[in-house]
Coordinates of C-alpha atoms in Angstrom, one line a residue:
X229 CA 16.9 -5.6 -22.6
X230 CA 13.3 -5.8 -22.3
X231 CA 11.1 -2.7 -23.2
X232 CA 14.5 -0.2 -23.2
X233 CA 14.1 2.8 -25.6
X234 CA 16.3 5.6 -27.0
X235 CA 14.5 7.8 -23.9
X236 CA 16.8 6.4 -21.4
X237 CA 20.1 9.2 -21.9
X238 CA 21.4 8.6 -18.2
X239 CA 24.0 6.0 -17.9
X240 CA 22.9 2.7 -16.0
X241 CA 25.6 3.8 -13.3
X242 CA 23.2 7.1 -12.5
X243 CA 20.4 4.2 -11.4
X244 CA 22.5 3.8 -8.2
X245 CA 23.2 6.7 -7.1
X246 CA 19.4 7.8 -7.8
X247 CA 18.0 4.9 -5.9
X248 CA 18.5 6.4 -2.4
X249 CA 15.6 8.6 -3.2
X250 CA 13.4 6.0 -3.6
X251 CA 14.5 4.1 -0.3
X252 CA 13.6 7.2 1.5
X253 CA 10.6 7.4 -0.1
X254 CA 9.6 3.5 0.5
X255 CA 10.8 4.6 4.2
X256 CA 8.7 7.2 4.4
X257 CA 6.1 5.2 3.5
X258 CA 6.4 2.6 5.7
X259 CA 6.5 4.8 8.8
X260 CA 3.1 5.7 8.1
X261 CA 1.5 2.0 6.9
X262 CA 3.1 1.5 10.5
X263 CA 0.5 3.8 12.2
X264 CA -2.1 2.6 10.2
X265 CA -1.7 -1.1 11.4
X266 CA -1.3 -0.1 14.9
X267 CA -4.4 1.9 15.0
X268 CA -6.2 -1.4 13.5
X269 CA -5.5 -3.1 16.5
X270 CA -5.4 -0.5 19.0
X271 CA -8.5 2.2 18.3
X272 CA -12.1 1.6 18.1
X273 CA -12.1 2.9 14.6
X274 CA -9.9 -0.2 13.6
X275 CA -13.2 -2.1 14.5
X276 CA -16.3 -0.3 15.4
X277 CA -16.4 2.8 13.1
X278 CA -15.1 4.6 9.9
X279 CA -12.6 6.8 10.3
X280 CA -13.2 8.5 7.3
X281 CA -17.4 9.2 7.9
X282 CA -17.6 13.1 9.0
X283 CA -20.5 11.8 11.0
X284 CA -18.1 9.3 13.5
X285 CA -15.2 10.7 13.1
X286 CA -13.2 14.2 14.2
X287 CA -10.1 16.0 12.3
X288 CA -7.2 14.0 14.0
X289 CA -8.6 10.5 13.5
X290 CA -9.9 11.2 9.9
X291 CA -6.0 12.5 8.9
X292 CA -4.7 9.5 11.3
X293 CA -6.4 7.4 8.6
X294 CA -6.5 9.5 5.5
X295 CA -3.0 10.0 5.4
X296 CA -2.4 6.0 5.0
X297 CA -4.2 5.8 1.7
X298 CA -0.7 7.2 0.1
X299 CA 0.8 3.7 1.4
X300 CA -0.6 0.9 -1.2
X301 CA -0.3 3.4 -4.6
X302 CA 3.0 4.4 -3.8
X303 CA 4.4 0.7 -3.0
X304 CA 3.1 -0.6 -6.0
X305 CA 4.2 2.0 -8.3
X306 CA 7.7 1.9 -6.9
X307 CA 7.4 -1.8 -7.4
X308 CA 7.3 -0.6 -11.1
X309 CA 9.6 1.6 -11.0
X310 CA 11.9 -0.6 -9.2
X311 CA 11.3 -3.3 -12.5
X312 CA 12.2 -0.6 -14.5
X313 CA 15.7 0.1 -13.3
X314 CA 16.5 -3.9 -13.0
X315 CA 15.6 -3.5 -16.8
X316 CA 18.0 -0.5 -17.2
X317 CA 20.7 -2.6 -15.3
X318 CA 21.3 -4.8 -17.8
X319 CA 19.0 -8.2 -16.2
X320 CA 17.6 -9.6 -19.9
X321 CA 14.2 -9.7 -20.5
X322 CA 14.0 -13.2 -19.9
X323 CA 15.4 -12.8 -16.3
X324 CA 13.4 -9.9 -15.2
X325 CA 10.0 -11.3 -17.0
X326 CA 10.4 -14.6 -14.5
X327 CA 12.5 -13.0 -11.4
X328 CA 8.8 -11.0 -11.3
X329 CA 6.9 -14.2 -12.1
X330 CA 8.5 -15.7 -9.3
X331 CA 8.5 -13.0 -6.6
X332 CA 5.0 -12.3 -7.5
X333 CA 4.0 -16.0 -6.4
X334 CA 5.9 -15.7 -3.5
X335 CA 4.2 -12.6 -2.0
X336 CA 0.7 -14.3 -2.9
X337 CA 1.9 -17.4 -0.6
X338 CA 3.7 -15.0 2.2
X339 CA 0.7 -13.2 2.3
X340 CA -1.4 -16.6 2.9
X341 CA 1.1 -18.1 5.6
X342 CA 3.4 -15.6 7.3
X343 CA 1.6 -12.2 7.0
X344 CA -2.0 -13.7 7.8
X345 CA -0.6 -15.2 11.1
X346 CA 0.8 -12.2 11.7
X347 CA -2.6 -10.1 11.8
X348 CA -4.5 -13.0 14.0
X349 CA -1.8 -15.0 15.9
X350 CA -4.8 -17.9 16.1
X351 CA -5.9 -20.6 14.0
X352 CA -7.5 -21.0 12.1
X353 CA -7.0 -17.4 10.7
X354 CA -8.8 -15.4 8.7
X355 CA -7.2 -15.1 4.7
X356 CA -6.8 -11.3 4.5
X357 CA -6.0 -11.2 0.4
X358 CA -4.5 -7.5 0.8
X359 CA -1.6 -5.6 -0.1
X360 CA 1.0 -8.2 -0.9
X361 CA -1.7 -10.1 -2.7
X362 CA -2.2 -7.2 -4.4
X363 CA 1.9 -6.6 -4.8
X364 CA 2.1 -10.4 -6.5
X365 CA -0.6 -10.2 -8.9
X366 CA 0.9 -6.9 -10.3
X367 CA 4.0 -8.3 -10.6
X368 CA 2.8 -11.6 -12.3
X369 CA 0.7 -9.4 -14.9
X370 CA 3.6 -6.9 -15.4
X371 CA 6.5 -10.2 -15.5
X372 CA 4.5 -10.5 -19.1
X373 CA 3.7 -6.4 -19.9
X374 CA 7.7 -6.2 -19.5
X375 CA 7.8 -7.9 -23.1
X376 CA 6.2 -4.5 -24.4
X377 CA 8.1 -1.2 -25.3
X378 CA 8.1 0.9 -22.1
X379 CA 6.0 3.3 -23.8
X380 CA 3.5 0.7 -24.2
X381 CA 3.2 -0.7 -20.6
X382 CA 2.9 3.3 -19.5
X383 CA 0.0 3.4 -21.9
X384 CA -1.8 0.6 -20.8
X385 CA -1.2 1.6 -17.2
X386 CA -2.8 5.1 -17.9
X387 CA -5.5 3.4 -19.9
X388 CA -6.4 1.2 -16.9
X389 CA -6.3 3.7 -13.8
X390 CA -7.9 6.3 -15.5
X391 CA -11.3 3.6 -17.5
X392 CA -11.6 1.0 -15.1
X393 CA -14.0 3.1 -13.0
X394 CA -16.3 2.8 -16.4
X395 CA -16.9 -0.9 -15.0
X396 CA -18.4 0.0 -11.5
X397 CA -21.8 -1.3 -12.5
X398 CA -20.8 -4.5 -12.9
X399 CA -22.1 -6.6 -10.3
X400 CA -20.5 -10.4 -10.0
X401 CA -23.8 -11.6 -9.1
X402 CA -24.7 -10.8 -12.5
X403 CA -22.1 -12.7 -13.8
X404 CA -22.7 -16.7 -12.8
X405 CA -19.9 -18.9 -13.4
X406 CA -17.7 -16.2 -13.9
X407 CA -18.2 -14.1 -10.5
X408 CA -15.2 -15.2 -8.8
X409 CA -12.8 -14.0 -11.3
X410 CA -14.8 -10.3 -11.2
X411 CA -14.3 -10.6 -7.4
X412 CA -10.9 -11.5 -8.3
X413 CA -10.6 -8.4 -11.2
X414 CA -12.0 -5.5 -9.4
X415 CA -15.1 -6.5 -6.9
X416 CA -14.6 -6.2 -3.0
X417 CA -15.7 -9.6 -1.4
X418 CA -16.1 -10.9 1.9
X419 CA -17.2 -15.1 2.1
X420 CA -16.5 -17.7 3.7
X421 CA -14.8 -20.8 2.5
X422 CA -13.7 -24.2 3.4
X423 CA -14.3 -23.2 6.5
X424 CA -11.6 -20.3 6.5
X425 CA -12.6 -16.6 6.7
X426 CA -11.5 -15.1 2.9
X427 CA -11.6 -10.8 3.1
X428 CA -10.6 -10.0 -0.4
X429 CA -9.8 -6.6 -0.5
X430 CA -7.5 -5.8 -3.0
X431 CA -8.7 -7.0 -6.6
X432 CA -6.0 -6.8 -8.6
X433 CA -7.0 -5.2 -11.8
X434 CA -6.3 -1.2 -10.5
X435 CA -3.4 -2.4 -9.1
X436 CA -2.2 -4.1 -12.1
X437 CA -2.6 -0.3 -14.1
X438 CA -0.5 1.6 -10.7
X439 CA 2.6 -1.3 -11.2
X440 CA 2.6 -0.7 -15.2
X441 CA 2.1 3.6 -14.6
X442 CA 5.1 2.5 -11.9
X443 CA 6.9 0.9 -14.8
X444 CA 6.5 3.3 -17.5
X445 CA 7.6 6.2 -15.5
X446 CA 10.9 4.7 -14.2
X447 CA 12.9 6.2 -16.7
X448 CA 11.8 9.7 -15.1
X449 CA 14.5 9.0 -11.6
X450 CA 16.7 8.6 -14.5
X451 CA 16.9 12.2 -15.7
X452 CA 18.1 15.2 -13.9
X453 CA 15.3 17.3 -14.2
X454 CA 13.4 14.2 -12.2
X455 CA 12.5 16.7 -9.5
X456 CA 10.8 19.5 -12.0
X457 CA 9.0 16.6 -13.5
X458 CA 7.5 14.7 -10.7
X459 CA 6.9 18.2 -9.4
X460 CA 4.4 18.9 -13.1
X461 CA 3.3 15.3 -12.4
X462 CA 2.2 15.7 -9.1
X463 CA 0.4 19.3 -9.8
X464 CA -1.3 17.5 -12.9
X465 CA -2.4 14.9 -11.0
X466 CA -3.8 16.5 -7.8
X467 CA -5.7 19.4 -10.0
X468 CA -6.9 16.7 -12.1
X469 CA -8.6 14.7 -9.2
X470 CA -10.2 18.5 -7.8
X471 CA -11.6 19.0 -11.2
X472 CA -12.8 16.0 -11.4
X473 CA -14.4 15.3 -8.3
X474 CA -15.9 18.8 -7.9
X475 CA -18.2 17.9 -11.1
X476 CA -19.0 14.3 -9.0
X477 CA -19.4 12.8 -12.7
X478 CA -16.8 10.6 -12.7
X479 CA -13.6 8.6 -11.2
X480 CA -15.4 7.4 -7.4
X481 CA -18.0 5.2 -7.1
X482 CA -19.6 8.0 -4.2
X483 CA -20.5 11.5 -4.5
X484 CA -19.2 13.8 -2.2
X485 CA -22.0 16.3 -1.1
X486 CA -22.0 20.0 0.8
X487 CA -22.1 19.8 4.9
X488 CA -22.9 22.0 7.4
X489 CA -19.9 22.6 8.5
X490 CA -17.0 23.2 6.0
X491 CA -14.6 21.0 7.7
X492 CA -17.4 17.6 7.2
X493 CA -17.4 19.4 3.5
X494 CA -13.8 18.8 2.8
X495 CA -13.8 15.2 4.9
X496 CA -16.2 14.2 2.3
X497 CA -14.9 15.8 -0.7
X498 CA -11.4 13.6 0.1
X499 CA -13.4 10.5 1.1
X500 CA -12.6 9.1 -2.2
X501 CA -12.5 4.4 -2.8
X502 CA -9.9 2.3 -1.6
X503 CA -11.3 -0.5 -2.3
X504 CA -10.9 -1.0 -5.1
X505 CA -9.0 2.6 -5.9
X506 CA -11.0 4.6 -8.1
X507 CA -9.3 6.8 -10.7
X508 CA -9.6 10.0 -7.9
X509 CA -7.8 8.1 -5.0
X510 CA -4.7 7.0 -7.4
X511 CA -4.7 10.7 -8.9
X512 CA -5.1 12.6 -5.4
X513 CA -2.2 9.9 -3.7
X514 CA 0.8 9.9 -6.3
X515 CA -0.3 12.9 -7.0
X516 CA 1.0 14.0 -3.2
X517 CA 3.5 11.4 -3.4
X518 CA 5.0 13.3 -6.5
X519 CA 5.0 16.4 -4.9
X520 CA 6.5 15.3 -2.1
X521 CA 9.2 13.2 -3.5
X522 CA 11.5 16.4 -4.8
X523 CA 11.3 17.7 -0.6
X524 CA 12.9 14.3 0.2
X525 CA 16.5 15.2 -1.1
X526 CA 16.3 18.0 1.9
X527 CA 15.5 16.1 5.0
X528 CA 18.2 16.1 7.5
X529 CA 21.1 13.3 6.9
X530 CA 19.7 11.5 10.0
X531 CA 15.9 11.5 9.7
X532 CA 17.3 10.4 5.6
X533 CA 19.5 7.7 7.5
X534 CA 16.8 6.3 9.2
X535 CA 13.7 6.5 6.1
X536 CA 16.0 5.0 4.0
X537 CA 17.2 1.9 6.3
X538 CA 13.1 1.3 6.4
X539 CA 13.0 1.4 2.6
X540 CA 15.9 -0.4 1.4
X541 CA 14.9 -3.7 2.9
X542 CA 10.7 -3.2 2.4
X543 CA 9.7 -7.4 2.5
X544 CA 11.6 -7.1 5.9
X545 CA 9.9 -4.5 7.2
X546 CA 6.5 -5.4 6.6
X547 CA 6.4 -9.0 8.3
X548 CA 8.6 -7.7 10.8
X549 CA 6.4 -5.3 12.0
X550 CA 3.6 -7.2 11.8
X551 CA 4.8 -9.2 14.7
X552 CA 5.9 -6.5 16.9
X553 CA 3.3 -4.1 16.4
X554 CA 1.0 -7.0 17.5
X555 CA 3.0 -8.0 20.4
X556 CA 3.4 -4.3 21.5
X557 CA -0.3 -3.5 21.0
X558 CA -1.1 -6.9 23.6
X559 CA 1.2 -5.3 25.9
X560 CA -0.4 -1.8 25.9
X561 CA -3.7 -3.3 26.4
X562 CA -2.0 -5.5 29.0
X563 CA -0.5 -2.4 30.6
X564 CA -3.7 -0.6 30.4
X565 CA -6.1 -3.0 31.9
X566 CA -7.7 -3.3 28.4
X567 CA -9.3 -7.0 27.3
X568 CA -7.6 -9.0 24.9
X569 CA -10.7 -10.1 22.6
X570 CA -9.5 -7.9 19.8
X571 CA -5.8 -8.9 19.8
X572 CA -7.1 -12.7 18.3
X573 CA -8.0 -12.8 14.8
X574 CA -8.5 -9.2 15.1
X575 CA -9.8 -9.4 11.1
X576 CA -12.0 -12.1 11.3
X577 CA -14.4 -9.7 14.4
X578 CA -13.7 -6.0 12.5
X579 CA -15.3 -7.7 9.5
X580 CA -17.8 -10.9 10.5
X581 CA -18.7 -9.8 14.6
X582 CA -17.8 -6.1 15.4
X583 CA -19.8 -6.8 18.1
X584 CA -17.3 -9.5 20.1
X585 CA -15.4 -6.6 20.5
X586 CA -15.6 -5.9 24.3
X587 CA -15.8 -1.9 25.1
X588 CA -12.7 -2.3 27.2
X589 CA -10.8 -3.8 24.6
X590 CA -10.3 -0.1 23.0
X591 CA -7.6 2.7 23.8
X592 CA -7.1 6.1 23.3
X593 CA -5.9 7.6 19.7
X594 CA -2.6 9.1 21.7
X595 CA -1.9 5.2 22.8
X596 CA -1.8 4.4 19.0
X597 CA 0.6 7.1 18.6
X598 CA 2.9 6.0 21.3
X599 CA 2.4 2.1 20.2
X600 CA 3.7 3.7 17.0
X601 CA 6.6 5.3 17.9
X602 CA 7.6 2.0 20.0
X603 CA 7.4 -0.2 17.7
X604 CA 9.3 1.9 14.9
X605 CA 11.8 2.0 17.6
X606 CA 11.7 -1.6 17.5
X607 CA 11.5 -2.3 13.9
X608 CA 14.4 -0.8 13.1
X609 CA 17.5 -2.0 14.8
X610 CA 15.7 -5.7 12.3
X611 CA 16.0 -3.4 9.2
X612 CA 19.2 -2.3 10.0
X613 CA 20.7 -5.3 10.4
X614 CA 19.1 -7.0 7.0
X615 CA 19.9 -3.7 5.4
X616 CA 24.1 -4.4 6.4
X617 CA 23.7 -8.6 5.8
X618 CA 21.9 -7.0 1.8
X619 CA 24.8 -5.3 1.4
X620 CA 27.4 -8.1 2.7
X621 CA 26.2 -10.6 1.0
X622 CA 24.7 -11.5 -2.7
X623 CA 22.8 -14.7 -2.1
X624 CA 19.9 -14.9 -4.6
X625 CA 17.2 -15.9 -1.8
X626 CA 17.5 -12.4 -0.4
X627 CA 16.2 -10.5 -3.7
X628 CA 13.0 -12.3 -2.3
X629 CA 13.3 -10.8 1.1

């Protein structure tokens, strides 16, 4: 058993049961990567303006869009975790290194093929190297970390969320030959290529330290005190990142400043880096993640029902809603009289020609919510039904979806 050590005192069976919390949580999650997605396609601030700028945006839209941030940290980390239970399970060291070799590889080639057409339905389409890119890389770096005491691969996680920030002033232009694998590491780039649109957004080397954190802290939803400790966790975490980014030293690439009016001071304050996440977004989003994890054992048994039919079949629900939330947001500008130019290779004008964006191809921020809510409604008579055909049937193709 790769990485196992004498900290693990719950028996493998208690994995099980303790995975329904982290369904709900994954659920939970992708409820609200849902609204972000529809608000790219539907709301000017999906093309026009940030969201998170004091100076363009108001209180609804900024918490519309700040609240997504906890989406990408906690996926990846439960990604870990997730690892880390196969591990406790029993799967040998050889299975698990290349069942995450191989999943990996297939998110970086889903996210290339299915998922790109799913954001332009057009071609040529624009290569959006995001989240699952982000997903498959992690899981290729950590399918060799899992060869290392667990211990170990939570120490280099720590090591590389909380120092990578120290190489900020690197510039890949500086670097020649080698700039495409520092664009590749931890640089933000937007080129063109072959003739195809390439928005890299993700580098993978933060992400790489939030799957191994993921993976050394798995053993923690083994122990029955989980809830205290997440709970510690999550306080250390979110203090750290106030400390921290009151002194504006260290940990995000942009200062937060004073404002005239104390609501801009604290939009500002929280307007920590994405891309790539600095050391104060990861602490200040699993550090609410944590905190709210413990909270999820006393939801209602339906609203539990539902989170965790969304969670326990995650690959599902992200290319399903891809498609629906696309087709939905065409029919609500359909409905509303509202121009199509956006609904095309929406990516490829947000990032290379805001500008093709007609002004009536916007709606209002209470059309994304109700674009949301339908196409939840939508999205999850899909999961339900891959959730029951999981749980029917064993077929080793599945794992992958």
């Amino acid at each position: 058993m790769t990485g196992t050590d004498a900290s693990v005192a719950q028996p493998v069976s208690a994995a099980g049961q303790r995975l329904a919390t982290i369904d709900i949580l994954r659920g939970l999650i992708i409820v609200i990567m849902v609204l972000d997605h529809v608000r790219d396609y539907t709301h000017i601030s999906g093309f026009r303006i940030n969201p998170l700028d004091f100076q363009q945006t108001h209180t609804v839209l900024y918490l519309t869009r700040w609240v997504t941030h906890l989406c990408a940290p906690t996926f990846i980390f439960l990604a870990g975790v997730s690892a880390w239970l196969q591990n406790v399970r029993g799967k040998s060291g050889a299975a698990l290194s290349g069942f995450l070799l191989t999943r990996g590889l297939w998110l970086i080639v889903l996210e290339v093929t299915v998922v790109g057409f799913g954001w332009s339905f057009a071609l040529p389409m624009p290569l959006f190297l995001a989240i699952l890119w982000a997903i498959g890389w992690s899981m290729i770096a950590l399918s060799a970390l899992v060869w290392l005491p667990r211990r170990a691969v939570l120490a280099i996680g720590l090591a590389i969320i909380t120092l990578h920030n120290l190489l900020g002033g690197i510039n890949a232009d500086q670097l020649g030959p080698f700039s495409g694998l520092w664009h590749f590491l931890f640089q933000v780039n937007i080129f063109k290529f072959a003739g195809f649109d390439i928005l890299l957004f993700y580098p993978v080397l933060p992400w790489i330290g939030v799957i191994a954190f993921g993976y050394g802290m798995g053993d923690v939803f083994l122990k029955p005190d989980r809830n205290r400790i997440l709970t510690l966790c999550g306080l250390g975490l979110f203090i750290g990142f106030v400390l921290l980014r009151l002194s504006n030293v260290y940990g995000d690439p942009r200062p937060w400043a004073v404002q005239a009016l104390p609501a801009h001071t604290l939009m500002d304050f929280f307007n920590v880096a994405k891309y790539p996440p600095s050391l104060l977004y990861t602490a200040a989003t699993l550090g609410i993640v944590f905190l709210l994890t413990p909270g999820l054992n006393r939801l209602p048994a339906s609203v539990a029902s539902v989170l965790r039919t969304f969670g326990s079949v995650p690959m599902m629900a992200y290319l399903g809603h891809l498609y629906i939330m696309h087709l939905v947001s065409m029919a609500a500008h359909l409905i509303a009289g509202q121009s199509l130019a956006t609904q095309f290779n929406p990516l490829a004008i947000a990032f290379f020609n805001p500008a093709a964006a007609p002004d009536d191809s916007f709606l209002p921020l209470w059309m994304t919510y109700l674009c949301w809510v339908i196409t939840l409604c939508l999205l999850y008579p899909l999961c339900r039904y891959w959730s029951a055909l999981k749980q029917r049937r064993k077929d080793w193709w599945l794992s992958y979806l």
